Amino acid sequence: MSLPEPLFALCVPTLNAGTAWHDWLTALQSQTQQPAFTLVIDSSSTDDTPALARAAGLQVANIARQAFNHGGTRQSAVEQLADYDTLVFLTQDAILHTPDALAKLVNALHTQPDIGAVYGRQLPHHGAKPIEAHARLFNYPQHSVLR
């Protein structure tokens, strides 16, 4: 008997995500395990970021650009998504690399009770400059680590 897939919510702050936003949305839609709810907190983008998110069926909350801060904006998401036991936070440029990326993150939390937080490996984006690529590859090696 297999366990049911855990319900989780996803939050992503955005600001003028540009052309990569389409890739982000496509990668999200290709996930084998989908969030029960996705909240996009948009800091008054002037491009199509909010419209594309809505067209993909995502909930968009608009905030003033000056109101954004990394901690406070994410805390606001925690409060808005309080009904969910598990929250996944992504950034607009964190394009999920494999269709099981979210499943791996969420299932690690639900199958190992001694784990309280997980994160995925960040890969350099296509066209990254050498120093950008080095930072990602150095800080996020290929092997998994349990701390």
C-alpha atoms as an extended CHARMM CRD file, in Angstrom:
* protein
*
       147  EXT
         1         1  MET       CA              0.0000000000        0.0000000000        0.0000000000  PROA      1               0.0000000000
         2         2  SER       CA              1.4870000000        3.3220000000       -1.0070000000  PROA      2               0.0000000000
         3         3  LEU       CA              1.1460000000        6.4440000000        1.0650000000  PROA      3               0.0000000000
         4         4  PRO       CA             -0.9470000000        9.3110000000       -0.3030000000  PROA      4               0.0000000000
         5         5  GLU       CA              0.9640000000       12.2170000000       -1.7670000000  PROA      5               0.0000000000
         6         6  PRO       CA              1.4030000000       14.9540000000        0.8420000000  PROA      6               0.0000000000
         7         7  LEU       CA             -0.4470000000       18.2090000000        0.2390000000  PROA      7               0.0000000000
         8         8  PHE       CA              1.7810000000       21.2330000000        0.0230000000  PROA      8               0.0000000000
         9         9  ALA       CA              1.6250000000       24.8510000000       -1.0410000000  PROA      9               0.0000000000
        10        10  LEU       CA              4.1900000000       26.6770000000       -3.1110000000  PROA      10              0.0000000000
        11        11  CYS       CA              5.1510000000       30.3480000000       -2.9410000000  PROA      11              0.0000000000
        12        12  VAL       CA              7.2500000000       32.3500000000       -5.3710000000  PROA      12              0.0000000000
        13        13  PRO       CA              8.0000000000       36.0740000000       -5.1070000000  PROA      13              0.0000000000
        14        14  THR       CA              8.2970000000       37.7370000000       -8.5110000000  PROA      14              0.0000000000
        15        15  LEU       CA              9.3490000000       40.9870000000      -10.1260000000  PROA      15              0.0000000000
        16        16  ASN       CA              9.5610000000       41.2870000000      -13.9060000000  PROA      16              0.0000000000
        17        17  ALA       CA             10.4750000000       37.6300000000      -14.3730000000  PROA      17              0.0000000000
        18        18  GLY       CA             10.9150000000       38.1840000000      -18.0970000000  PROA      18              0.0000000000
        19        19  THR       CA             11.3180000000       35.4780000000      -20.6950000000  PROA      19              0.0000000000
        20        20  ALA       CA             12.4910000000       32.8420000000      -18.1940000000  PROA      20              0.0000000000
        21        21  TRP       CA              9.0640000000       32.9740000000      -16.5040000000  PROA      21              0.0000000000
        22        22  HSD       CA              7.5700000000       30.8760000000      -19.2970000000  PROA      22              0.0000000000
        23        23  ASP       CA             10.2200000000       28.2010000000      -18.6290000000  PROA      23              0.0000000000
        24        24  TRP       CA              9.4850000000       28.3910000000      -14.8920000000  PROA      24              0.0000000000
        25        25  LEU       CA              5.7590000000       27.8830000000      -15.4560000000  PROA      25              0.0000000000
        26        26  THR       CA              6.3510000000       25.0150000000      -17.8970000000  PROA      26              0.0000000000
        27        27  ALA       CA              8.6670000000       23.2970000000      -15.4140000000  PROA      27              0.0000000000
        28        28  LEU       CA              6.0680000000       23.6850000000      -12.6550000000  PROA      28              0.0000000000
        29        29  GLN       CA              3.3230000000       22.2420000000      -14.8490000000  PROA      29              0.0000000000
        30        30  SER       CA              5.5180000000       19.2350000000      -15.7050000000  PROA      30              0.0000000000
        31        31  GLN       CA              5.9630000000       18.2120000000      -12.0590000000  PROA      31              0.0000000000
        32        32  THR       CA              4.7360000000       14.7280000000      -11.1580000000  PROA      32              0.0000000000
        33        33  GLN       CA              3.5820000000       16.0040000000       -7.7740000000  PROA      33              0.0000000000
        34        34  GLN       CA              1.7110000000       19.3040000000       -7.9860000000  PROA      34              0.0000000000
        35        35  PRO       CA              1.2050000000       21.8040000000       -5.1730000000  PROA      35              0.0000000000
        36        36  ALA       CA             -2.3330000000       21.9950000000       -3.8400000000  PROA      36              0.0000000000
        37        37  PHE       CA             -2.0000000000       25.7740000000       -4.0570000000  PROA      37              0.0000000000
        38        38  THR       CA              0.5340000000       28.1360000000       -5.5940000000  PROA      38              0.0000000000
        39        39  LEU       CA              0.8730000000       31.7360000000       -4.4630000000  PROA      39              0.0000000000
        40        40  VAL       CA              2.7840000000       34.2260000000       -6.5850000000  PROA      40              0.0000000000
        41        41  ILE       CA              3.6410000000       37.3800000000       -4.6410000000  PROA      41              0.0000000000
        42        42  ASP       CA              4.3710000000       39.9370000000       -7.3170000000  PROA      42              0.0000000000
        43        43  SER       CA              6.1370000000       43.2150000000       -6.5380000000  PROA      43              0.0000000000
        44        44  SER       CA              4.2980000000       45.3510000000       -9.1080000000  PROA      44              0.0000000000
        45        45  SER       CA              5.8520000000       43.8670000000      -12.2320000000  PROA      45              0.0000000000
        46        46  THR       CA              5.6290000000       45.9570000000      -15.3710000000  PROA      46              0.0000000000
        47        47  ASP       CA              5.8910000000       42.9470000000      -17.6930000000  PROA      47              0.0000000000
        48        48  ASP       CA              3.5400000000       39.9830000000      -18.2290000000  PROA      48              0.0000000000
        49        49  THR       CA              4.6410000000       38.0600000000      -15.1200000000  PROA      49              0.0000000000
        50        50  PRO       CA              1.3260000000       38.3420000000      -13.1860000000  PROA      50              0.0000000000
        51        51  ALA       CA             -0.8410000000       37.7560000000      -16.2720000000  PROA      51              0.0000000000
        52        52  LEU       CA              1.0890000000       34.6290000000      -17.2470000000  PROA      52              0.0000000000
        53        53  ALA       CA              0.8240000000       33.3130000000      -13.6850000000  PROA      53              0.0000000000
        54        54  ARG       CA             -2.9400000000       33.8570000000      -13.6500000000  PROA      54              0.0000000000
        55        55  ALA       CA             -3.2770000000       32.2300000000      -17.0760000000  PROA      55              0.0000000000
        56        56  ALA       CA             -1.4960000000       29.1890000000      -15.6210000000  PROA      56              0.0000000000
        57        57  GLY       CA             -4.0950000000       29.0310000000      -12.8410000000  PROA      57              0.0000000000
        58        58  LEU       CA             -1.8930000000       30.4290000000      -10.0890000000  PROA      58              0.0000000000
        59        59  GLN       CA             -3.0890000000       32.8350000000       -7.4090000000  PROA      59              0.0000000000
        60        60  VAL       CA             -1.3450000000       36.2120000000       -7.6300000000  PROA      60              0.0000000000
        61        61  ALA       CA             -1.0380000000       38.6830000000       -4.7590000000  PROA      61              0.0000000000
        62        62  ASN       CA              0.2840000000       42.0820000000       -5.7990000000  PROA      62              0.0000000000
        63        63  ILE       CA              2.3640000000       44.1840000000       -3.4240000000  PROA      63              0.0000000000
        64        64  ALA       CA              4.0670000000       47.5330000000       -3.8620000000  PROA      64              0.0000000000
        65        65  ARG       CA              7.6620000000       47.2190000000       -4.9980000000  PROA      65              0.0000000000
        66        66  GLN       CA              8.7990000000       49.1700000000       -1.9170000000  PROA      66              0.0000000000
        67        67  ALA       CA              6.9320000000       46.7200000000        0.3500000000  PROA      67              0.0000000000
        68        68  PHE       CA              9.0430000000       43.7410000000       -0.7300000000  PROA      68              0.0000000000
        69        69  ASN       CA             11.7100000000       42.3440000000        1.5260000000  PROA      69              0.0000000000
        70        70  HSD       CA             12.9760000000       38.7900000000        1.5130000000  PROA      70              0.0000000000
        71        71  GLY       CA             11.9650000000       37.8360000000        5.0430000000  PROA      71              0.0000000000
        72        72  GLY       CA              8.7820000000       39.8540000000        5.4430000000  PROA      72              0.0000000000
        73        73  THR       CA              7.3220000000       38.8690000000        2.0850000000  PROA      73              0.0000000000
        74        74  ARG       CA              7.9230000000       35.1900000000        2.7580000000  PROA      74              0.0000000000
        75        75  GLN       CA              6.5040000000       35.5270000000        6.2810000000  PROA      75              0.0000000000
        76        76  SER       CA              3.3850000000       37.0160000000        4.7280000000  PROA      76              0.0000000000
        77        77  ALA       CA              3.1480000000       33.8980000000        2.5510000000  PROA      77              0.0000000000
        78        78  VAL       CA              3.4930000000       31.6650000000        5.6230000000  PROA      78              0.0000000000
        79        79  GLU       CA              0.5650000000       33.4940000000        7.2070000000  PROA      79              0.0000000000
        80        80  GLN       CA             -1.5450000000       33.3060000000        4.0360000000  PROA      80              0.0000000000
        81        81  LEU       CA             -0.7830000000       29.5980000000        3.6020000000  PROA      81              0.0000000000
        82        82  ALA       CA             -1.2040000000       28.6110000000        7.2530000000  PROA      82              0.0000000000
        83        83  ASP       CA             -3.6270000000       25.7860000000        6.3880000000  PROA      83              0.0000000000
        84        84  TYR       CA             -0.8300000000       23.7900000000        4.7450000000  PROA      84              0.0000000000
        85        85  ASP       CA              1.5830000000       21.6500000000        6.7440000000  PROA      85              0.0000000000
        86        86  THR       CA              4.2960000000       21.9290000000        4.1230000000  PROA      86              0.0000000000
        87        87  LEU       CA              5.4000000000       25.0510000000        2.2640000000  PROA      87              0.0000000000
        88        88  VAL       CA              7.8280000000       25.1510000000       -0.6330000000  PROA      88              0.0000000000
        89        89  PHE       CA              9.5130000000       28.4460000000       -1.4750000000  PROA      89              0.0000000000
        90        90  LEU       CA             11.0530000000       29.0130000000       -4.8860000000  PROA      90              0.0000000000
        91        91  THR       CA             12.4480000000       32.0260000000       -6.6690000000  PROA      91              0.0000000000
        92        92  GLN       CA             11.4020000000       33.1230000000      -10.1390000000  PROA      92              0.0000000000
        93        93  ASP       CA             14.7400000000       32.0490000000      -11.5980000000  PROA      93              0.0000000000
        94        94  ALA       CA             14.7960000000       28.6080000000       -9.9310000000  PROA      94              0.0000000000
        95        95  ILE       CA             13.5870000000       26.5350000000      -12.8590000000  PROA      95              0.0000000000
        96        96  LEU       CA             12.8350000000       22.9910000000      -11.7340000000  PROA      96              0.0000000000
        97        97  HSD       CA             15.2760000000       20.7350000000      -13.5780000000  PROA      97              0.0000000000
        98        98  THR       CA             13.4730000000       17.3840000000      -13.3520000000  PROA      98              0.0000000000
        99        99  PRO       CA              9.7740000000       16.4530000000      -13.2590000000  PROA      99              0.0000000000
       100       100  ASP       CA             10.1830000000       14.9000000000       -9.8000000000  PROA      100             0.0000000000
       101       101  ALA       CA             11.9840000000       17.8470000000       -8.1770000000  PROA      101             0.0000000000
       102       102  LEU       CA              9.0490000000       18.9330000000       -5.9960000000  PROA      102             0.0000000000
       103       103  ALA       CA              8.1650000000       15.3320000000       -5.1420000000  PROA      103             0.0000000000
       104       104  LYS       CA             11.7080000000       14.7050000000       -3.9000000000  PROA      104             0.0000000000
       105       105  LEU       CA             11.6820000000       17.8420000000       -1.7390000000  PROA      105             0.0000000000
       106       106  VAL       CA              8.2830000000       17.2310000000       -0.1870000000  PROA      106             0.0000000000
       107       107  ASN       CA              8.6570000000       13.4820000000        0.2510000000  PROA      107             0.0000000000
       108       108  ALA       CA             11.9830000000       13.9170000000        2.0630000000  PROA      108             0.0000000000
       109       109  LEU       CA             10.1190000000       15.8910000000        4.7270000000  PROA      109             0.0000000000
       110       110  HSD       CA              7.2630000000       13.4270000000        5.0000000000  PROA      110             0.0000000000
       111       111  THR       CA              9.2350000000       10.1730000000        5.0130000000  PROA      111             0.0000000000
       112       112  GLN       CA             11.9930000000       11.1970000000        7.4120000000  PROA      112             0.0000000000
       113       113  PRO       CA             10.5540000000       12.6740000000       10.6220000000  PROA      113             0.0000000000
       114       114  ASP       CA             13.9440000000       13.9020000000       11.8550000000  PROA      114             0.0000000000
       115       115  ILE       CA             14.2310000000       16.3200000000        8.9110000000  PROA      115             0.0000000000
       116       116  GLY       CA             12.7560000000       19.7940000000        9.3470000000  PROA      116             0.0000000000
       117       117  ALA       CA             13.9340000000       21.5380000000        6.1740000000  PROA      117             0.0000000000
       118       118  VAL       CA             15.1500000000       20.5620000000        2.7260000000  PROA      118             0.0000000000
       119       119  TYR       CA             16.5430000000       22.4000000000       -0.2510000000  PROA      119             0.0000000000
       120       120  GLY       CA             17.3060000000       21.5200000000       -3.8310000000  PROA      120             0.0000000000
       121       121  ARG       CA             20.4790000000       21.8810000000       -5.7670000000  PROA      121             0.0000000000
       122       122  GLN       CA             20.7320000000       25.1310000000       -7.6840000000  PROA      122             0.0000000000
       123       123  LEU       CA             22.1510000000       24.7380000000      -11.1510000000  PROA      123             0.0000000000
       124       124  PRO       CA             23.6050000000       27.5680000000      -13.2130000000  PROA      124             0.0000000000
       125       125  HSD       CA             21.2000000000       28.9130000000      -15.8100000000  PROA      125             0.0000000000
       126       126  HSD       CA             21.9260000000       28.5590000000      -19.5090000000  PROA      126             0.0000000000
       127       127  GLY       CA             24.3050000000       31.3010000000      -20.5100000000  PROA      127             0.0000000000
       128       128  ALA       CA             25.6190000000       31.8410000000      -16.9690000000  PROA      128             0.0000000000
       129       129  LYS       CA             28.9810000000       33.5680000000      -16.7630000000  PROA      129             0.0000000000
       130       130  PRO       CA             31.8450000000       31.3970000000      -15.4420000000  PROA      130             0.0000000000
       131       131  ILE       CA             31.8340000000       32.9610000000      -11.9590000000  PROA      131             0.0000000000
       132       132  GLU       CA             28.0470000000       32.4800000000      -11.6760000000  PROA      132             0.0000000000
       133       133  ALA       CA             28.3410000000       28.8530000000      -12.7580000000  PROA      133             0.0000000000
       134       134  HSD       CA             31.2200000000       28.2470000000      -10.3380000000  PROA      134             0.0000000000
       135       135  ALA       CA             29.2390000000       29.6400000000       -7.3960000000  PROA      135             0.0000000000
       136       136  ARG       CA             26.3060000000       27.2900000000       -8.0660000000  PROA      136             0.0000000000
       137       137  LEU       CA             28.4680000000       24.2240000000       -8.6650000000  PROA      137             0.0000000000
       138       138  PHE       CA             30.6560000000       24.9110000000       -5.6260000000  PROA      138             0.0000000000
       139       139  ASN       CA             27.8230000000       25.6710000000       -3.2020000000  PROA      139             0.0000000000
       140       140  TYR       CA             25.5130000000       22.9150000000       -4.4750000000  PROA      140             0.0000000000
       141       141  PRO       CA             27.5730000000       19.7900000000       -5.2440000000  PROA      141             0.0000000000
       142       142  GLN       CA             26.1470000000       16.7370000000       -7.0300000000  PROA      142             0.0000000000
       143       143  HSD       CA             25.8860000000       14.5610000000       -3.9250000000  PROA      143             0.0000000000
       144       144  SER       CA             23.1400000000       14.7700000000       -1.3040000000  PROA      144             0.0000000000
       145       145  VAL       CA             23.9290000000       15.8220000000        2.2400000000  PROA      145             0.0000000000
       146       146  LEU       CA             21.9400000000       15.0590000000        5.3770000000  PROA      146             0.0000000000
       147       147  ARG       CA             22.7430000000       17.3580000000        8.2900000000  PROA      147             0.0000000000
